[in-house]
Short mmCIF file of C-alpha atoms and ligand atoms in Angstrom, two decimals:
data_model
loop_
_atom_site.label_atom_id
_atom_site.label_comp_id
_atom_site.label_asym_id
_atom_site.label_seq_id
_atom_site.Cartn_x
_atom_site.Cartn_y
_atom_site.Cartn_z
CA UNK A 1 -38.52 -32.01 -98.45
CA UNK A 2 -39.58 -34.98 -100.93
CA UNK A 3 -42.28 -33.67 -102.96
CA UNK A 4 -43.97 -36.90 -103.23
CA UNK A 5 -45.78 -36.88 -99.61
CA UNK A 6 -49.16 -37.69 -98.23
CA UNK A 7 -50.62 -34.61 -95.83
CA UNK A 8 -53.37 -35.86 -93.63
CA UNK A 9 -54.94 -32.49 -93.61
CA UNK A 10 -57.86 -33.12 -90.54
CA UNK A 11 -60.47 -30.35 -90.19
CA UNK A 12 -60.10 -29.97 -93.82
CA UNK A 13 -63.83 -29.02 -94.32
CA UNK A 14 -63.86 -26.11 -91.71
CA UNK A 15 -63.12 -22.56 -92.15
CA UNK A 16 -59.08 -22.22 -92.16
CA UNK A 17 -58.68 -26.36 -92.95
CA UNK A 18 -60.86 -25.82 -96.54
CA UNK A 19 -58.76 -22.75 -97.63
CA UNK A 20 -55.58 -24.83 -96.59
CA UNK A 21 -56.81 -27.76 -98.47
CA UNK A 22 -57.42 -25.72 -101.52
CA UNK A 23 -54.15 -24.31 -101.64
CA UNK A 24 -52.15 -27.09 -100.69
CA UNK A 25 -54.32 -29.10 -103.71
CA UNK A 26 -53.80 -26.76 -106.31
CA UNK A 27 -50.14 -25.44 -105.75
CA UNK A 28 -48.66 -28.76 -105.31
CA UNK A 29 -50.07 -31.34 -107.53
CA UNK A 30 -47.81 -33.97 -106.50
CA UNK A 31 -48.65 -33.91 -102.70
CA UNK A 32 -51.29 -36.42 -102.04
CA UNK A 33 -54.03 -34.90 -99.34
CA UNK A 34 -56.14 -37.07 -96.93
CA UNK A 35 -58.56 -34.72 -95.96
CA UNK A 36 -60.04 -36.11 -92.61
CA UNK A 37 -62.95 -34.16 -91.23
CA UNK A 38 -65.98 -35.94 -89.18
CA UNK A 39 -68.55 -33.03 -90.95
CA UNK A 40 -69.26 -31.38 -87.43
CA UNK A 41 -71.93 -28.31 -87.44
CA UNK A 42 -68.45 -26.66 -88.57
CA UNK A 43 -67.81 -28.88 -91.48
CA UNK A 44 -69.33 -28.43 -94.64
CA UNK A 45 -68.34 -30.05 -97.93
CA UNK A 46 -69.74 -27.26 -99.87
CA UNK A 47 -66.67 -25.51 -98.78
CA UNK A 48 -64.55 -27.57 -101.18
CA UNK A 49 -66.56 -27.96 -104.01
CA UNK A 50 -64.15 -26.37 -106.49
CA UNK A 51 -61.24 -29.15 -105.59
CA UNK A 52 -63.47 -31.90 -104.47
CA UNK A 53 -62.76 -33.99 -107.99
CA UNK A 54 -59.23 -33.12 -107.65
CA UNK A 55 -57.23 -36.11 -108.34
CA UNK A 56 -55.04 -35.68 -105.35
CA UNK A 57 -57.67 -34.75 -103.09
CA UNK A 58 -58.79 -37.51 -101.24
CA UNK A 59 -61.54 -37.14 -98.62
CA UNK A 60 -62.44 -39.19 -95.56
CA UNK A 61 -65.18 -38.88 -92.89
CA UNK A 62 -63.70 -39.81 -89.74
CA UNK A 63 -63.63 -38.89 -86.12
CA UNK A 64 -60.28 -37.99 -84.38
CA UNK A 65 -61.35 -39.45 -80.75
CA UNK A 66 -61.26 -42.79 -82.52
CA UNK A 67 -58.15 -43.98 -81.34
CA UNK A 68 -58.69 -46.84 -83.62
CA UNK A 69 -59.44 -45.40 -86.79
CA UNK A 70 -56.54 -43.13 -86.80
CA UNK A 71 -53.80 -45.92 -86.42
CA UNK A 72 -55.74 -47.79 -89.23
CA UNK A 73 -55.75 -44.85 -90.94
CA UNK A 74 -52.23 -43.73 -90.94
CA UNK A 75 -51.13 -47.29 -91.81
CA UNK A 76 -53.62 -47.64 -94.74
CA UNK A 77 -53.21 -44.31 -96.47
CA UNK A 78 -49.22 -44.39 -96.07
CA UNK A 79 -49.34 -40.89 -94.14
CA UNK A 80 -46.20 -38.86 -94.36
CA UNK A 81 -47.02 -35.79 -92.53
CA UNK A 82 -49.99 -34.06 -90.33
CA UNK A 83 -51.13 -30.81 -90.60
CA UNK A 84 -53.54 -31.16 -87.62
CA UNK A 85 -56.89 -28.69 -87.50
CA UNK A 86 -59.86 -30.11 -86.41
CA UNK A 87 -61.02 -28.98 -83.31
CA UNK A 88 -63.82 -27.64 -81.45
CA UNK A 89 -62.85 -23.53 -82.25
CA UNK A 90 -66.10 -21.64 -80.85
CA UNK A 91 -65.60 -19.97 -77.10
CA UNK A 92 -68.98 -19.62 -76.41
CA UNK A 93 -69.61 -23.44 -76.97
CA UNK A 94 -66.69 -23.90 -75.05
CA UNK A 95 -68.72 -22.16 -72.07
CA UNK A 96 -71.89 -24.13 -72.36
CA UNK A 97 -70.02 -27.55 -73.32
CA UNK A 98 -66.40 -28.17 -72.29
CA UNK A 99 -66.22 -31.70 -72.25
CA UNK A 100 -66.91 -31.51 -76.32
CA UNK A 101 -63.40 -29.50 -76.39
CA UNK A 102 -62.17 -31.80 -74.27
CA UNK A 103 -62.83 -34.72 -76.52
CA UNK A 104 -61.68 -33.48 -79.39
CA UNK A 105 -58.99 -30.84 -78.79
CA UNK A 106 -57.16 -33.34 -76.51
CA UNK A 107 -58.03 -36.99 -76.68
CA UNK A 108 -58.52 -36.17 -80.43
CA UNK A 109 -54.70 -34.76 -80.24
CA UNK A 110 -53.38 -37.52 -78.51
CA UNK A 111 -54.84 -39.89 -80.69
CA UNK A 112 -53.17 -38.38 -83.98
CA UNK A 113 -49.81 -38.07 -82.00
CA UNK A 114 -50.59 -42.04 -80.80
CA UNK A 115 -51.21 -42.84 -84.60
CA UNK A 116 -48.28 -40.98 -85.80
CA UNK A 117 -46.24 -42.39 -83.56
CA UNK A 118 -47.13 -46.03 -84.44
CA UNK A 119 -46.76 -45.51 -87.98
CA UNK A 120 -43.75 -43.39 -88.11
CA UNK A 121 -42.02 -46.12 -85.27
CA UNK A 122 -38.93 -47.90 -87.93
CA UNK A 123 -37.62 -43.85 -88.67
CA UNK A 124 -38.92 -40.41 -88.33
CA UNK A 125 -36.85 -39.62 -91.77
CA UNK A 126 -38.93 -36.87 -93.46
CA UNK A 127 -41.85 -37.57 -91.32
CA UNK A 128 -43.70 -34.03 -90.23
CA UNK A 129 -46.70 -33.70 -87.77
CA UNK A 130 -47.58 -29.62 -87.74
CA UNK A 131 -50.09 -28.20 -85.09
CA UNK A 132 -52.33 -25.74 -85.47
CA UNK A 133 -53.08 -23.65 -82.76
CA UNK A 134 -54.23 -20.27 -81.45
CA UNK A 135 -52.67 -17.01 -79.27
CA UNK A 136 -55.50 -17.98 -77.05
CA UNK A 137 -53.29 -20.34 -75.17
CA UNK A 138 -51.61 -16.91 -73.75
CA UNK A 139 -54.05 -15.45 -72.08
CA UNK A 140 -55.40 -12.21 -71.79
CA UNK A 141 -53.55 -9.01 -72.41
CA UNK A 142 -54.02 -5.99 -71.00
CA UNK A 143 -53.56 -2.55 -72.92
CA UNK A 144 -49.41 -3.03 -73.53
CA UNK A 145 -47.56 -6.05 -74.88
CA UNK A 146 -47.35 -8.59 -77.19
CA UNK A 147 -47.59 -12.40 -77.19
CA UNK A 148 -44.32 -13.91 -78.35
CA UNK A 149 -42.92 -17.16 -78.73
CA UNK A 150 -41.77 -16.92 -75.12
CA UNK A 151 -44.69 -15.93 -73.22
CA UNK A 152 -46.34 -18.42 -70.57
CA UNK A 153 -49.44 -19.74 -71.03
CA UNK A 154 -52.32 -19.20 -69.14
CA UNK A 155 -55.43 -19.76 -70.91
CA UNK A 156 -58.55 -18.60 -69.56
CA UNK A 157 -61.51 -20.35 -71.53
CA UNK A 158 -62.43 -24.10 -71.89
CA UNK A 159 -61.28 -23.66 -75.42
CA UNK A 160 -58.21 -21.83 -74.88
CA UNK A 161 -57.49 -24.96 -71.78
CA UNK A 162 -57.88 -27.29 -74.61
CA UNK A 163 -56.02 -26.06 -76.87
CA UNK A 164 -52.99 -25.63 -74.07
CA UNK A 165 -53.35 -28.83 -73.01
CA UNK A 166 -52.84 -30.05 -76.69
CA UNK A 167 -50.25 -28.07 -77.50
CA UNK A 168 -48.23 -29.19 -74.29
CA UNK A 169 -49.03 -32.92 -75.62
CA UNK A 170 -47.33 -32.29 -79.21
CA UNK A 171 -44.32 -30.63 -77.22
CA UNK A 172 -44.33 -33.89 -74.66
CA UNK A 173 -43.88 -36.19 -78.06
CA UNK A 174 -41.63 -34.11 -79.41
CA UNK A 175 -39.66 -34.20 -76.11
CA UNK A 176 -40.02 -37.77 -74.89
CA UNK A 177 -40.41 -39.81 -78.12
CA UNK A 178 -37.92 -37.61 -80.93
CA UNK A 179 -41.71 -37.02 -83.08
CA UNK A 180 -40.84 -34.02 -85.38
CA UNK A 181 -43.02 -31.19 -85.04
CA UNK A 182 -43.80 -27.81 -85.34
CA UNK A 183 -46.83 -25.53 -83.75
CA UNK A 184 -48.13 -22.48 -84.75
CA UNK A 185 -50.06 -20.06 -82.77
CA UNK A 186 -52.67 -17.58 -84.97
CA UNK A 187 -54.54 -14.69 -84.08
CA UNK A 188 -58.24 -14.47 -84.94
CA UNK A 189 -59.02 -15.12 -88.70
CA UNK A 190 -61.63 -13.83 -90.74
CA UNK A 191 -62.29 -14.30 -94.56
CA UNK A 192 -64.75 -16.53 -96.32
CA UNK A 193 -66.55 -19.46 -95.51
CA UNK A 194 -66.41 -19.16 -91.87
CA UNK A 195 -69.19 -20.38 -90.03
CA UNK A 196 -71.74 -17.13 -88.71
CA UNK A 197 -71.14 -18.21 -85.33
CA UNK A 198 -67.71 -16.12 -84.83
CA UNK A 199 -67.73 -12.15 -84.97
CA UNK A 200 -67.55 -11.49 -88.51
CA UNK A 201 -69.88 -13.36 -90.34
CA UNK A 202 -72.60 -13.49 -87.52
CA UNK A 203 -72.47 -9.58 -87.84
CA UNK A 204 -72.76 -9.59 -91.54
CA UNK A 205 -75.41 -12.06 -91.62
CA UNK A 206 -77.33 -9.87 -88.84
CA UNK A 207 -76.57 -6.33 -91.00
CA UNK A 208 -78.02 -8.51 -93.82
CA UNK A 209 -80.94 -9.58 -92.50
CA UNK A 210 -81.46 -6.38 -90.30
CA UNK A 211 -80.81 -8.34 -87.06
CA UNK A 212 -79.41 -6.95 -83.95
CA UNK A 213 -75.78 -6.60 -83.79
CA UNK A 214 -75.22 -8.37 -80.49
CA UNK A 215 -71.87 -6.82 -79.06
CA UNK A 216 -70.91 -8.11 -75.79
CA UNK A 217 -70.38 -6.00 -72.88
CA UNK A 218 -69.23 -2.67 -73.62
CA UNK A 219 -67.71 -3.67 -77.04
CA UNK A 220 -63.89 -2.80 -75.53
CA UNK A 221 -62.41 -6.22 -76.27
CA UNK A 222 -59.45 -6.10 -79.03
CA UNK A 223 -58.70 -9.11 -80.99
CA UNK A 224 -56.21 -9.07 -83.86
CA UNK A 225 -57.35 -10.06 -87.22
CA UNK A 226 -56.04 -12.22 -89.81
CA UNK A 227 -57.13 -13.08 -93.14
CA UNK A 228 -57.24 -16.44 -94.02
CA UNK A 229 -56.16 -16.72 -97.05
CA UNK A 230 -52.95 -15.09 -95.23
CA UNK A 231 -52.78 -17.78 -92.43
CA UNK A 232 -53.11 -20.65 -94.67
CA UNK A 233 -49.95 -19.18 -96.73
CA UNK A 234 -48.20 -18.41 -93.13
CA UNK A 235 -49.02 -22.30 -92.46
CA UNK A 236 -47.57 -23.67 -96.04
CA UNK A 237 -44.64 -21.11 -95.06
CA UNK A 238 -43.89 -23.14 -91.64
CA UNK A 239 -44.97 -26.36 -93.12
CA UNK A 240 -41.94 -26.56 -95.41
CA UNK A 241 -39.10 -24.07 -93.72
CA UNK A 242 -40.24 -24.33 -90.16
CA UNK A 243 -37.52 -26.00 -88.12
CA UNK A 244 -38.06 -28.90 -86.22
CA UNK A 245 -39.24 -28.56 -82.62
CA UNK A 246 -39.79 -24.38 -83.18
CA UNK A 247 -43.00 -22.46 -82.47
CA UNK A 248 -44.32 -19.57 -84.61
CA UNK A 249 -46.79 -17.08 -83.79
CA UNK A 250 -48.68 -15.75 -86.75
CA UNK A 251 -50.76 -12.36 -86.55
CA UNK A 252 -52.01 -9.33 -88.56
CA UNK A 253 -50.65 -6.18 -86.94
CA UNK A 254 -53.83 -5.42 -86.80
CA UNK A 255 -55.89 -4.67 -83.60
CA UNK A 256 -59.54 -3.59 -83.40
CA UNK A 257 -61.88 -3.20 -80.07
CA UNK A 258 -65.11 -5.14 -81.53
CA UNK A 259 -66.87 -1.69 -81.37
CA UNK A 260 -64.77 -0.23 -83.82
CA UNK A 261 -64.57 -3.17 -86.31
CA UNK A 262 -68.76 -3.72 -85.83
CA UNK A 263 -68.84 0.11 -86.94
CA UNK A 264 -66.11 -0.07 -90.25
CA UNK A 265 -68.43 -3.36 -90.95
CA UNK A 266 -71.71 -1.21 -90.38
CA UNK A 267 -70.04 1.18 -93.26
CA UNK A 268 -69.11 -1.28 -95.57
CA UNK A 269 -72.34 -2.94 -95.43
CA UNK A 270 -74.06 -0.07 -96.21
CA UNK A 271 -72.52 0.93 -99.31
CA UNK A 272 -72.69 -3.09 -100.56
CA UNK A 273 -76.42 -2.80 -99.40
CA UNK A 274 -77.19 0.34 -101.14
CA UNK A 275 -78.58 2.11 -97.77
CA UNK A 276 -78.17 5.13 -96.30
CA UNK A 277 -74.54 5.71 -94.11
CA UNK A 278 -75.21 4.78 -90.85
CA UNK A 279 -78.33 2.92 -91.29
CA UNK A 280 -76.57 -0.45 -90.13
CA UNK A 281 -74.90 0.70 -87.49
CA UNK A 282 -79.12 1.66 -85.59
CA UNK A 283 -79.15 -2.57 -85.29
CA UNK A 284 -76.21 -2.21 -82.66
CA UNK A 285 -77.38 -3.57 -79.47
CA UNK A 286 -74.84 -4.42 -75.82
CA UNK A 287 -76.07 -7.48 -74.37
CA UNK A 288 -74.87 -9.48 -71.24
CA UNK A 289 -70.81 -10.09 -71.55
CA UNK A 290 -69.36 -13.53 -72.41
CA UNK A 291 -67.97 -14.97 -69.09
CA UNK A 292 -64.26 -14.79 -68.42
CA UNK A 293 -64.24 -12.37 -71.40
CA UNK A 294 -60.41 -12.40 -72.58
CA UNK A 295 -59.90 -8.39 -72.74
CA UNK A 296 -56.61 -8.39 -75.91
CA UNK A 297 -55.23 -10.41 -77.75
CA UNK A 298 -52.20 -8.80 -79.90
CA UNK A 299 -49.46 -11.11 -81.63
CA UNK A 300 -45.68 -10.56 -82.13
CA UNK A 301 -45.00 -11.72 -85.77
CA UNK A 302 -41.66 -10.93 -86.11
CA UNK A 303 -40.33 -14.57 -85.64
CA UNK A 304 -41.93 -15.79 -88.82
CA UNK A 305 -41.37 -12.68 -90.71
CA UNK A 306 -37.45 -12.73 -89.97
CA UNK A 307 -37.12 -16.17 -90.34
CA UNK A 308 -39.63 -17.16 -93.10
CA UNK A 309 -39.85 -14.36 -94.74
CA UNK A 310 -44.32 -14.22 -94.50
CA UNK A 311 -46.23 -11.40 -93.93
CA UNK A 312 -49.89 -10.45 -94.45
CA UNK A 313 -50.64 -9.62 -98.38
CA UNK A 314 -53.69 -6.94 -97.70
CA UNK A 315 -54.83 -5.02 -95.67
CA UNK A 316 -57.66 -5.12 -93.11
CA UNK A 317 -60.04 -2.73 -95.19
CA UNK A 318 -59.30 -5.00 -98.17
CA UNK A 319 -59.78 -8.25 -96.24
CA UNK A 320 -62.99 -6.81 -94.99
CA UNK A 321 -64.65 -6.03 -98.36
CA UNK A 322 -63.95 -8.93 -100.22
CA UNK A 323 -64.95 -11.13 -97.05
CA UNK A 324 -68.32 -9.04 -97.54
CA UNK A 325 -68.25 -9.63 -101.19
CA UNK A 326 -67.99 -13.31 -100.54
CA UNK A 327 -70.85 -13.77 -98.46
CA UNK A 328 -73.27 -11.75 -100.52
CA UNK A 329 -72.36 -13.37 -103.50
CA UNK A 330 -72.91 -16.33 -101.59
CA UNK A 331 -76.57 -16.35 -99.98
CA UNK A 332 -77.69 -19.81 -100.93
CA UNK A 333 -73.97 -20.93 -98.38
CA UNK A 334 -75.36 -19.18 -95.75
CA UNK A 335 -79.11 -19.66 -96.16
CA UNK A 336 -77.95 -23.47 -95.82
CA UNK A 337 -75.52 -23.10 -92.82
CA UNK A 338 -78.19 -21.02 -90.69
CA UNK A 339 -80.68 -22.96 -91.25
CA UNK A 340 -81.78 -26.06 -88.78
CA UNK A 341 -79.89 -26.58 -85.88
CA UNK A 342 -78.08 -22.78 -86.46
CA UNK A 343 -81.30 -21.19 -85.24
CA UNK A 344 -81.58 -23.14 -81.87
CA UNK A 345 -77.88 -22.65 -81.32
CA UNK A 346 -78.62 -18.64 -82.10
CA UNK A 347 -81.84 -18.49 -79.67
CA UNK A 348 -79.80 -20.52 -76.75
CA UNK A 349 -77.28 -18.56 -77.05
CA UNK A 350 -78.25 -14.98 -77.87
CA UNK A 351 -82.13 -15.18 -75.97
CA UNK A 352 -80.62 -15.67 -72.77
CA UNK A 353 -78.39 -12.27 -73.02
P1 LIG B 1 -63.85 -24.73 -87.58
O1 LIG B 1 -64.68 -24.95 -86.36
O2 LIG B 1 -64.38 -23.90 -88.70
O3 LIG B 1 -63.44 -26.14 -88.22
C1 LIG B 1 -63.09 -27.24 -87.46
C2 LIG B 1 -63.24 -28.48 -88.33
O4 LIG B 1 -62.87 -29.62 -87.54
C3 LIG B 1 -64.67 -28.72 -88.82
O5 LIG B 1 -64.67 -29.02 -90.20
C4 LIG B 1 -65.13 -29.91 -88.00
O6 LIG B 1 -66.07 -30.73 -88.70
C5 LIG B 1 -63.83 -30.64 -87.75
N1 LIG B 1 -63.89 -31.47 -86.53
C6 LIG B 1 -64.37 -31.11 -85.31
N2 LIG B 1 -64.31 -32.14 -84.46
C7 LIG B 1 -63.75 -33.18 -85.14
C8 LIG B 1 -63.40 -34.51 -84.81
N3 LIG B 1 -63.64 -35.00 -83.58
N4 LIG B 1 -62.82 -35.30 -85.74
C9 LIG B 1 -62.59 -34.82 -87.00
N5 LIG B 1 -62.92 -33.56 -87.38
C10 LIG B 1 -63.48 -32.75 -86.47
O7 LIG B 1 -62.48 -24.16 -87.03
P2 LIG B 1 -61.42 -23.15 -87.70
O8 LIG B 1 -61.79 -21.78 -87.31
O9 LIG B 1 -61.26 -23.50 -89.12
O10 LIG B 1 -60.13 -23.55 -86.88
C11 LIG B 1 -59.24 -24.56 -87.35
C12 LIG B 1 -58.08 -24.70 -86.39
O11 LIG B 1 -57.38 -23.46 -86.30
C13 LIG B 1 -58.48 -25.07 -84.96
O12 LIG B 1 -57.54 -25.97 -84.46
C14 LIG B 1 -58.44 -23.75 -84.21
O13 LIG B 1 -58.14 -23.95 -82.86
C15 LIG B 1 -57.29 -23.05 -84.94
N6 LIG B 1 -57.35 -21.56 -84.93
C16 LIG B 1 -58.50 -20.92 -85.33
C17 LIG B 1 -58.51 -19.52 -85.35
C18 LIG B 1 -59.73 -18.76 -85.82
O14 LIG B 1 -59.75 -17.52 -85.72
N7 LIG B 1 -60.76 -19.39 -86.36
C19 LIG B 1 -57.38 -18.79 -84.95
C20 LIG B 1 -56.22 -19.50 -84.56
C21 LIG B 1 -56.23 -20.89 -84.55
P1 LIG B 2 -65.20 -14.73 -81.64
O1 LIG B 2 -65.37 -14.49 -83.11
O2 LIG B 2 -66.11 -15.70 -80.97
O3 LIG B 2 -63.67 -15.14 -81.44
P2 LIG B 2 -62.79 -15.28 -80.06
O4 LIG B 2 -63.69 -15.32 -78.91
O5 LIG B 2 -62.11 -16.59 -80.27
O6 LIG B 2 -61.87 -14.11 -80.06
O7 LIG B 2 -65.34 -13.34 -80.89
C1 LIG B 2 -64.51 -12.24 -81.23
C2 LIG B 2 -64.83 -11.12 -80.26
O8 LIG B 2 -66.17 -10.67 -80.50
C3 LIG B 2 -64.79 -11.55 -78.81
O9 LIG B 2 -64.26 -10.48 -78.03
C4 LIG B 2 -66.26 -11.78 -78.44
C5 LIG B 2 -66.98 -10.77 -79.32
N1 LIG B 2 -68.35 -11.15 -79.77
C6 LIG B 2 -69.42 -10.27 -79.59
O10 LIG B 2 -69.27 -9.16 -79.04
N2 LIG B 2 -70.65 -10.65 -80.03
C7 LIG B 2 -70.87 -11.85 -80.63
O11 LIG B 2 -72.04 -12.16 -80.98
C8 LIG B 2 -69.77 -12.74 -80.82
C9 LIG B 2 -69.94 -14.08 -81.48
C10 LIG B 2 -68.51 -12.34 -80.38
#
């Protein structure tokens, strides 16, 4: 792989897109990288302040369901390769809006893989376009089993539909047109700068500001966490030794039932807090389930371990305490984030539970 390229990185001012953007920026100074994010509720340029003067940072405002404005795009900026997050990511807005995650998880797709397309048409020499996507696509698990590379998909949520359905359209270029790509499928990340809408930092702004901890249904759901400084080295992993055409499922080894990982948060709060143990964990409260609530997720990694050589560098517990680090050394982030249209978002969706 040349080492003179130009990534359009979109998403780039999101949760897993920012730390991707910072490490792509500061371990390879010769890369060029279009950072193309339309600033949703999710985006948030404060994310990349510390690489935002970065001479080969370069970012754009722009909306992937403008068909338009990607081909112009791609042709103007001279792009080389995609690494391709932006999307609509929250379930639960999935459930109250699913024509958003239609419009962006799958026109927005299509439109990149339209642009690329276009652009790339004389050869598809050295040209890359890498999906990001999640082990939602699979389904549901029940208490055995993995997700591999091989299992079916059968998504169960708007979101999880979405992303299927774009997924299937990368594979479809791939297939019909010779476009050169690669997909990867990632369990659920946590780590800083993720917006307090998802598990983790909702809970640890709630412990915070001595909120209830709203677990839904009986707390018995297992997801598999990630860190994300992990999944955006697992990504630069498959970006440059990821074969052609290939899928790779990316995952921690590392299953928790939200009960369990609400009460090791609960603990580590405390200590960081200076209370008493167990003084957290009196703000747990079960509310009304989330509908079609996937019951497991739990990822296979050994594809990109054998073949790439990644694993995970820490461990949950370590993950966990620097995530809380982050985000109370980090008030004046989150005072901004949840502040405005966060609180109607929080009272539509956790009032009517
Ligand atoms: P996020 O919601 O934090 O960030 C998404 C970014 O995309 C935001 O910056 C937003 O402004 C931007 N965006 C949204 N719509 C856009 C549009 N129409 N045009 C341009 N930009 C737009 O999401 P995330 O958690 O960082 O997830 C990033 C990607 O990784 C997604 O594709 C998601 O499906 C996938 N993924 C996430 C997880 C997870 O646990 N968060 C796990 C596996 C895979
Ligand atoms: P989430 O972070 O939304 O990720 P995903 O749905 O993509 O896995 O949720 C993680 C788990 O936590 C999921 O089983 C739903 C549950 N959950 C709660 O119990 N309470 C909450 O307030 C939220 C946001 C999630």
């Amino acid at each position: 792989m040349s080492n003179r390229r130009t990534i359009l990185i979109t998403g780039g001012a999101g949760f897993i897109g920012s730390h991707v953007v910072r490490r792509f920026v500061t371990k390879y100074p010769t890369y060029r990288i279009v950072n193309l994010d339309a600033l949703t509720y999710a985006g948030n340029l404060e994310n990349l302040r510390d690489v935002e003067g970065e001479l080969n940072h370069d970012f754009v405002r722009g909306d992937i369901r403008d068909a338009g404005e990607m081909v112009e795009l791609f042709k103007e900026r001279e792009i080389s390769d995609v690494i391709h997050l932006a999307a609509e990511s929250h379930v639960d807005r999935s459930i109250s809006d699913p024509m958003a995650f239609v419009g962006t998880n799958v026109v927005g797709t299509a439109n990149l893989l339209n642009a690329a397309r276009e652009a790339w048409k004389n050869s598809f020499d050295g040209k890359r376009f890498y999906h990001i996507s999640t082990d939602e696509v699979y389904g549901s698990l029940h208490h055995g089993g993995f997700f591999t590379e091989k299992t079916a998909y059968d998504p169960q949520s708007p979101y999880s539909a979405s992303k299927a359905a774009s997924d299937h359209f990368v594979r479809a270029y791939g297939n019909t047109y010779k476009l050169p790509f690669v997909i990867s499928n990632c369990s659920n990340n946590y780590g800083s700068h993720q917006f307090p809408e998802k598990l983790i930092p909702l809970m640890i702004n709630n412990i915070r500001s001595n909120k209830p901890l709203p677990i839904y249904g009986k707390g018995e759901n297992v997801r598999d966490w990630l860190w994300v400084e992990d999944h955006a080295s697992a990504i630069d992993a498959v970006f440059h030794h990821g074969k052609n055409g290939e899928t790779y499922n990316i995952g921690g080894h590392n299953e928790w039932t939200n009960i369990d990982l609400v009460h090791l948060l609960c603990k580590v709060m405390d200590k960081k807090l200076g209370r008493a143990e167990g003084e957290s964990a009196k703000l747990i409260s079960y509310v009304t389930d989330r509908a079609g609530h996937d019951l497991r997720y739990a990822i296979d990694a050994s594809k990109i371990e054998r073949e790439l050589g990644w694993k995970p560098s820490i461990t949950f517990e370590q993950g966990l305490e620097r995530t809380v680090d982050w985000y109370l050394a980090n008030e004046p982030w989150l005072e901004h984030v949840t502040s405005g249209a966060y609180r109607s978002y929080y009272d539509a969706q956790y009032s009517k539970r």
